[in-house]
Tab-separated table of C-alpha atoms in Angstrom:
chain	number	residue	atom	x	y	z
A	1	UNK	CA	33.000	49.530	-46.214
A	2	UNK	CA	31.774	51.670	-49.104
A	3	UNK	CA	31.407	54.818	-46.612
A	4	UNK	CA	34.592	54.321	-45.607
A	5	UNK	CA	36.308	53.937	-48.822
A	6	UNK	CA	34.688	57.734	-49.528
A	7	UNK	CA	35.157	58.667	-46.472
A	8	UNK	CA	39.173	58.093	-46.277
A	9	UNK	CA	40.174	57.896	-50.476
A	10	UNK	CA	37.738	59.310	-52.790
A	11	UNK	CA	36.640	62.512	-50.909
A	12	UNK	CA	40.031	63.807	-49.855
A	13	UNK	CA	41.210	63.165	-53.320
A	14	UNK	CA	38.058	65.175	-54.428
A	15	UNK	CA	38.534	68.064	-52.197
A	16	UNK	CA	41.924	68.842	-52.296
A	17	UNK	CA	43.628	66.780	-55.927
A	18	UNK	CA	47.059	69.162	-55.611
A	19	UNK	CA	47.694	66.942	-52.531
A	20	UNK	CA	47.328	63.514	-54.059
A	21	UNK	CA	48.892	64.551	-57.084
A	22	UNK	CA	45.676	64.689	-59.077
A	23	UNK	CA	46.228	68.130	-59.876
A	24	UNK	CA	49.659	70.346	-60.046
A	25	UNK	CA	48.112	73.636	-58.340
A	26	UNK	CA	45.643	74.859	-56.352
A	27	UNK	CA	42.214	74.854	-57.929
A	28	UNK	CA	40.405	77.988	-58.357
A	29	UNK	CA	37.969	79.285	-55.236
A	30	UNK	CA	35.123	78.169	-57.612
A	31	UNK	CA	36.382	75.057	-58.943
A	32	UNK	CA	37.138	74.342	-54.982
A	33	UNK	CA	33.811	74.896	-54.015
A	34	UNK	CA	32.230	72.347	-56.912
A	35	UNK	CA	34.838	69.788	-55.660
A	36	UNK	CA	33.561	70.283	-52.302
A	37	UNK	CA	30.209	69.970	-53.129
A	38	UNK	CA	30.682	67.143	-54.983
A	39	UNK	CA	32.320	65.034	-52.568
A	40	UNK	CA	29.918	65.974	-50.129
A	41	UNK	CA	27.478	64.349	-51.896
A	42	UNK	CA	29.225	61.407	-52.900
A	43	UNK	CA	29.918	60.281	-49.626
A	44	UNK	CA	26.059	61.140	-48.671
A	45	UNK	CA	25.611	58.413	-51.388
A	46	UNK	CA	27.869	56.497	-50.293
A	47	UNK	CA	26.041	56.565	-46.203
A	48	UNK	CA	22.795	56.065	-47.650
A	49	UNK	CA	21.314	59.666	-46.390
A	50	UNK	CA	19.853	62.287	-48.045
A	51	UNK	CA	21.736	65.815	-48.216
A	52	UNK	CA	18.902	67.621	-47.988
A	53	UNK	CA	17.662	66.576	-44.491
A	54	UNK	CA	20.720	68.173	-43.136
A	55	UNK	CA	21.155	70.602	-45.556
A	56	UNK	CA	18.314	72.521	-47.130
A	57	UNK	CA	20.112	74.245	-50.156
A	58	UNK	CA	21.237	70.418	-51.047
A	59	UNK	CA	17.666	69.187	-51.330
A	60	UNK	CA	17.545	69.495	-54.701
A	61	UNK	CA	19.930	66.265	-54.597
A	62	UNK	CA	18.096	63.888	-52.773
A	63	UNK	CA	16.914	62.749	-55.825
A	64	UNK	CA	20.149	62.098	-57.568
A	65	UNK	CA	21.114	59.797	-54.786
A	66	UNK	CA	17.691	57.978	-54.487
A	67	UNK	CA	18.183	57.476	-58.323
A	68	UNK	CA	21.779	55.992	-57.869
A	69	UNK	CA	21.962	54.181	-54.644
A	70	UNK	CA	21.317	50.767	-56.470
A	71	UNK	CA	23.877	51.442	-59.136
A	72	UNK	CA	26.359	52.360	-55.981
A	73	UNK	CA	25.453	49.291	-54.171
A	74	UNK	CA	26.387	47.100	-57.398
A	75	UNK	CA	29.686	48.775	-57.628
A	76	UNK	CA	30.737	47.690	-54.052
A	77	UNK	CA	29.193	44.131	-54.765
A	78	UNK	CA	31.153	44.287	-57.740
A	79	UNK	CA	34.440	45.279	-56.202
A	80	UNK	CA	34.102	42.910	-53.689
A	81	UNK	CA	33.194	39.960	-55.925
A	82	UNK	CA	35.837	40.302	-57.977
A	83	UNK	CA	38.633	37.654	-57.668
A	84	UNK	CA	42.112	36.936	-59.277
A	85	UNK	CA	42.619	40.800	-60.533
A	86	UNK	CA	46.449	41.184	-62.560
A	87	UNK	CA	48.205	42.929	-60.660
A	88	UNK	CA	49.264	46.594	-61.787
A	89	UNK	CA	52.182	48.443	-61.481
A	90	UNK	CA	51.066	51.837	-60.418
A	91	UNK	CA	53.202	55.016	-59.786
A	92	UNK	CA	52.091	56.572	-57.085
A	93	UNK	CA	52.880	60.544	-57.297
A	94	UNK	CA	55.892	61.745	-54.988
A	95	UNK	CA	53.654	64.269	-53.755
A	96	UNK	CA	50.604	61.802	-52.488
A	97	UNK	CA	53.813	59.640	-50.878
A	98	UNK	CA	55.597	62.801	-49.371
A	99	UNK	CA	51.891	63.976	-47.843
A	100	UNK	CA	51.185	60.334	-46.696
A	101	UNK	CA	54.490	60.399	-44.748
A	102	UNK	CA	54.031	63.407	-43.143
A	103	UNK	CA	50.569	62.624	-42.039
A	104	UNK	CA	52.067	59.619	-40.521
A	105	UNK	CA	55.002	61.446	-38.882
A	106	UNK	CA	52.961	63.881	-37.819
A	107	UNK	CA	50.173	61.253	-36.162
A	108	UNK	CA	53.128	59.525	-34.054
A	109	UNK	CA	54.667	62.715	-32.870
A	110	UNK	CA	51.059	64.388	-31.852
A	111	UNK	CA	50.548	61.099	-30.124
A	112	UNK	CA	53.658	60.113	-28.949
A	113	UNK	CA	52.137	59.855	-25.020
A	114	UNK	CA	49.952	57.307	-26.187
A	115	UNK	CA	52.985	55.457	-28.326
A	116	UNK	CA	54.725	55.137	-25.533
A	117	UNK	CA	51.736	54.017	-23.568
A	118	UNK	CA	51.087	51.397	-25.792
A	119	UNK	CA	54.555	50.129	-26.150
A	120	UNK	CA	54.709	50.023	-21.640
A	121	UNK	CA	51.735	47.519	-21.665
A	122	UNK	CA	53.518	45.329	-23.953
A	123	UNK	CA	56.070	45.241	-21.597
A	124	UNK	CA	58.589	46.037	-24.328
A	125	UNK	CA	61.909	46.069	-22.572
A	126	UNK	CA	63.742	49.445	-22.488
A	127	UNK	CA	66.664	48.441	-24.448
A	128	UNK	CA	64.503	47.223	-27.160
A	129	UNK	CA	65.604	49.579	-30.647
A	130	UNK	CA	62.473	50.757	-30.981
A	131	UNK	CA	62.712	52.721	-28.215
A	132	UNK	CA	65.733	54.357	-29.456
A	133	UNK	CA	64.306	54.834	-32.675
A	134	UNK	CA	60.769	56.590	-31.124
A	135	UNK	CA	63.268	58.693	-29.406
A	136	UNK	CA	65.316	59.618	-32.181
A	137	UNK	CA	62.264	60.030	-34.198
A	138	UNK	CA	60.900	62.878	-32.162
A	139	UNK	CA	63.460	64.350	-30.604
A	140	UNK	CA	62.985	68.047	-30.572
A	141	UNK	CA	60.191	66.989	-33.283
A	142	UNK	CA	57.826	69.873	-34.999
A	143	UNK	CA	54.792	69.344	-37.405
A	144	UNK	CA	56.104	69.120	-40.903
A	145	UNK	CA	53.439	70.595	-43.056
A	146	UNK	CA	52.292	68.623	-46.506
A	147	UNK	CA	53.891	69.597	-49.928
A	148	UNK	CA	51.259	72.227	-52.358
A	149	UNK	CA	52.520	70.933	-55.039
């Protein structure tokens, strides 16, 4: 679970912040490469592997996430543990929710084959709306490329 939580949230959000609305540009070529580097060892913390078995130059890691696996595996216990949290009202940046949708739009239209593979072995009747909607969805459909804001 932990893996995946870096894997899917905490990296990408690393690696590229202008996307999630973390950031409002671009980081700098240098700055990118440290956020890179960074997340790539986080989420070899987060699998339990050393970076520098893989990768030589990140050897000189393999320490930091021997030293902090424990305190990692705490955090997830913690998380998990936890029960009855207050809810918060969060805003989530326009520019995360624009990118999320067009990740999304751009997952059904790439795979739109497969949609409507799925929906024939329901045995969804063809007058059912979704069809109709599926169609109208990606009708003469392109890519739309995420916001760099």
């Amino acid at each position: 679970l932990g893996a995946f939580l870096f894997l899917r949230f905490f990296c990408p959000a690393l690696m590229a912040p202008q996307y999630w609305g973390l950031l409002d540009e671009e980081p700098r070529p240098t700055a990118q490469r440290q956020l890179i580097l960074l997340a790539k060892v986080l989420q070899n913390l987060a699998n339990d592997t050393l970076p520098g078995n893989k990768e030589g130059y990140m050897a000189r890691l393999n320490e930091f996430i021997t030293n902090n696996q424990e305190d990692l595996r705490n955090y997830f216990k913690n998380t998990l543990a936890t029960k009855n949290l207050p809810v918060v009202d969060r805003q989530i940046p326009a520019v995360a929710k624009e990118n999320a949708l067009c990740s999304l739009y751009n997952i059904i239209v790439e795979d739109r084959r497969k949609v409507d593979q799925q929906l024939q072995q329901q045995q969804l009747p063809h007058d059912d709306p979704i069809w109709h909607d599926l169609n109208e969805l990606c009708e003469e459909a392109q890519p739309i490329p995420q916001v760099n804001e």
